[in-house]
Amino acid sequence: PPVAAAPPPAPGRKPKLDGAPAGKRPVHPSPAKPHKSPALHKKGGAAGGAAEREPVDDKEKVAWYQRRAESGDADAQYNLGCCFDEGRGVAADHAQAAHWYDKAAAQGDADAKFALGVCLHDGKGVDKDVKRAVALWEEAAEAGQEDAKFLLGQSANPPDDA
């Protein structure tokens, strides 16, 4: 398939990490979208424990995602990548964003594959690699990721929030 040109950013659009309805995602160049983790988690992940609510404060949220991301939670890895990508609760660090997107993508997370593809396409935090970006977008599109499908021209309809 042909290499898709990245669409221009929507003026004034800022993604939200919380509170947005499901399925509402910003479009390139920002891969961040509403967090994927449910608002109620078990302390200690799959090991169980007392229920723990996701913090509201962005800095606390970063620490909360970090604990889960380091234990292998793909949703937390993706969400932590979004925080670093957008500078939410932590200084923006595109290399860290790409790192966490890569970890989640390796576990098959389609949104992380799309986000990592954006980083690779734009050389944001990583060396520019358009071929790998398109391959990741194709994998994400195959898994049903709407933004990737739209970027690759597999959908005539823009994502809900485009």
Coordinates of C-alpha atoms in Angstrom, one line a residue:
P1 CA 0.0 0.0 0.0
P2 CA 1.1 3.6 -0.6
V3 CA 2.6 5.5 2.3
A4 CA -0.1 7.7 3.8
A5 CA 0.7 11.4 4.3
A6 CA 0.0 12.5 7.8
P7 CA -3.0 14.8 8.0
P8 CA -2.5 18.3 9.5
P9 CA -3.3 18.7 13.2
A10 CA -6.7 20.1 14.1
P11 CA -6.4 23.7 15.3
G12 CA -6.7 24.1 19.0
R13 CA -7.4 20.4 19.7
K14 CA -6.1 19.1 23.0
P15 CA -6.6 15.4 23.9
K16 CA -8.0 14.6 27.3
L17 CA -6.6 11.8 29.4
D18 CA -9.8 11.5 31.4
G19 CA -13.5 12.2 31.2
A20 CA -14.0 11.8 27.4
P21 CA -16.6 9.4 26.2
A22 CA -15.3 6.0 24.9
G23 CA -14.3 6.0 21.3
K24 CA -13.5 9.7 21.2
R25 CA -9.8 10.0 20.2
P26 CA -7.8 12.9 18.8
V27 CA -6.2 12.4 15.4
H28 CA -2.6 12.7 14.3
P29 CA -0.2 14.2 15.3
S30 CA -1.2 13.5 18.9
P31 CA -1.8 9.8 19.5
A32 CA -3.0 10.5 23.1
K33 CA -6.6 9.7 23.8
P34 CA -8.8 9.1 26.8
H35 CA -7.1 6.6 29.1
K36 CA -8.2 3.0 28.6
S37 CA -8.0 1.7 32.1
P38 CA -11.2 1.4 34.1
A39 CA -11.6 3.9 36.9
L40 CA -11.5 1.2 39.5
H41 CA -8.5 -1.1 39.8
K42 CA -7.4 -3.8 42.2
K43 CA -4.3 -2.8 44.1
G44 CA -1.4 -4.9 43.0
G45 CA -3.0 -5.7 39.6
A46 CA -3.9 -9.3 38.9
A47 CA -2.6 -10.4 42.3
G48 CA -5.6 -8.8 43.9
G49 CA -5.9 -6.6 47.0
A50 CA -8.0 -3.7 48.1
A51 CA -9.8 -1.7 45.4
E52 CA -8.0 1.5 44.5
R53 CA -9.4 4.5 42.6
E54 CA -7.4 6.2 39.8
P55 CA -6.1 9.5 41.1
V56 CA -7.6 12.7 39.7
D57 CA -4.4 14.8 39.9
D58 CA -2.2 14.4 36.8
K59 CA 1.1 13.9 38.8
E60 CA -0.5 11.3 41.0
K61 CA -1.9 9.6 37.9
V62 CA 1.5 9.4 36.3
A63 CA 2.9 7.6 39.4
W64 CA -0.2 5.3 39.4
Y65 CA 0.3 4.4 35.7
Q66 CA 4.1 4.0 36.2
R67 CA 3.5 1.3 38.9
R68 CA 1.2 -0.6 36.7
A69 CA 3.2 -0.1 33.5
E70 CA 6.4 -1.5 35.2
S71 CA 4.4 -4.6 36.1
G72 CA 3.5 -5.1 32.5
D73 CA 0.0 -3.6 32.2
A74 CA -0.3 -2.7 28.5
D75 CA -3.1 -0.1 29.2
A76 CA -1.0 1.6 31.8
Q77 CA 2.0 1.5 29.5
Y78 CA -0.1 3.2 26.7
N79 CA -1.5 5.7 29.2
L80 CA 1.9 6.6 30.6
G81 CA 3.1 7.1 27.0
C82 CA 0.2 9.5 26.5
C83 CA 1.2 11.4 29.7
F84 CA 4.8 11.8 28.5
D85 CA 3.6 12.7 25.0
E86 CA 1.3 15.4 26.2
G87 CA 3.3 16.6 29.2
R88 CA 0.4 15.7 31.5
G89 CA 1.6 15.4 35.1
V90 CA 5.2 15.1 33.9
A91 CA 7.5 17.1 31.6
A92 CA 6.9 16.2 28.0
D93 CA 9.4 13.6 26.9
H94 CA 8.8 12.1 23.5
A95 CA 11.5 9.5 23.9
Q96 CA 9.8 8.2 27.1
A97 CA 6.4 8.3 25.3
A98 CA 7.8 6.2 22.4
H99 CA 9.3 3.8 24.9
W100 CA 6.0 3.2 26.7
Y101 CA 4.0 3.0 23.5
D102 CA 6.6 0.4 22.2
K103 CA 6.1 -1.7 25.3
A104 CA 2.3 -1.7 25.0
A105 CA 2.5 -2.2 21.2
A106 CA 4.7 -5.3 21.8
Q107 CA 1.8 -6.8 23.8
G108 CA -0.6 -6.2 20.8
D109 CA -2.2 -2.9 21.9
A110 CA -3.6 -1.4 18.7
D111 CA -3.8 2.1 20.1
A112 CA -0.1 1.9 21.1
K113 CA 0.8 0.7 17.7
F114 CA -0.9 3.7 16.1
A115 CA 0.7 6.1 18.6
L116 CA 4.2 4.5 18.1
G117 CA 3.6 4.8 14.4
V118 CA 3.0 8.5 14.7
C119 CA 6.3 8.8 16.7
L120 CA 8.2 6.9 14.1
H121 CA 6.6 8.7 11.1
D122 CA 7.4 12.1 12.6
G123 CA 10.8 11.2 14.2
K124 CA 9.3 12.2 17.6
G125 CA 11.4 10.8 20.4
V126 CA 12.8 8.1 18.0
D127 CA 14.7 8.0 14.7
K128 CA 12.3 8.6 11.8
D129 CA 11.2 5.3 10.2
V130 CA 8.3 5.8 7.9
K131 CA 8.3 2.1 6.7
R132 CA 8.0 0.8 10.2
A133 CA 5.4 3.5 11.0
V134 CA 3.2 2.3 8.1
A135 CA 3.7 -1.3 9.1
L136 CA 2.5 -0.5 12.7
W137 CA -0.5 1.5 11.3
E138 CA -1.4 -1.5 9.1
E139 CA -1.3 -3.8 12.2
A140 CA -3.4 -1.4 14.2
A141 CA -5.9 -1.0 11.3
E142 CA -6.2 -4.8 11.1
A143 CA -7.0 -4.8 14.8
G144 CA -9.8 -2.3 14.1
Q145 CA -8.0 0.9 15.3
E146 CA -10.1 3.6 13.5
D147 CA -7.4 6.3 13.4
A148 CA -5.0 4.0 11.7
K149 CA -7.7 2.8 9.2
F150 CA -8.4 6.5 8.4
L151 CA -4.8 7.4 7.9
L152 CA -4.3 4.4 5.6
G153 CA -7.3 5.3 3.6
Q154 CA -9.2 2.2 4.6
S155 CA -12.1 4.2 5.9
A156 CA -13.9 7.1 4.2
N157 CA -15.2 8.2 7.5
P158 CA -12.9 10.2 9.8
P159 CA -12.7 9.1 13.5
D160 CA -15.5 10.4 15.8
D161 CA -13.6 13.5 16.8
A162 CA -11.8 14.5 13.6

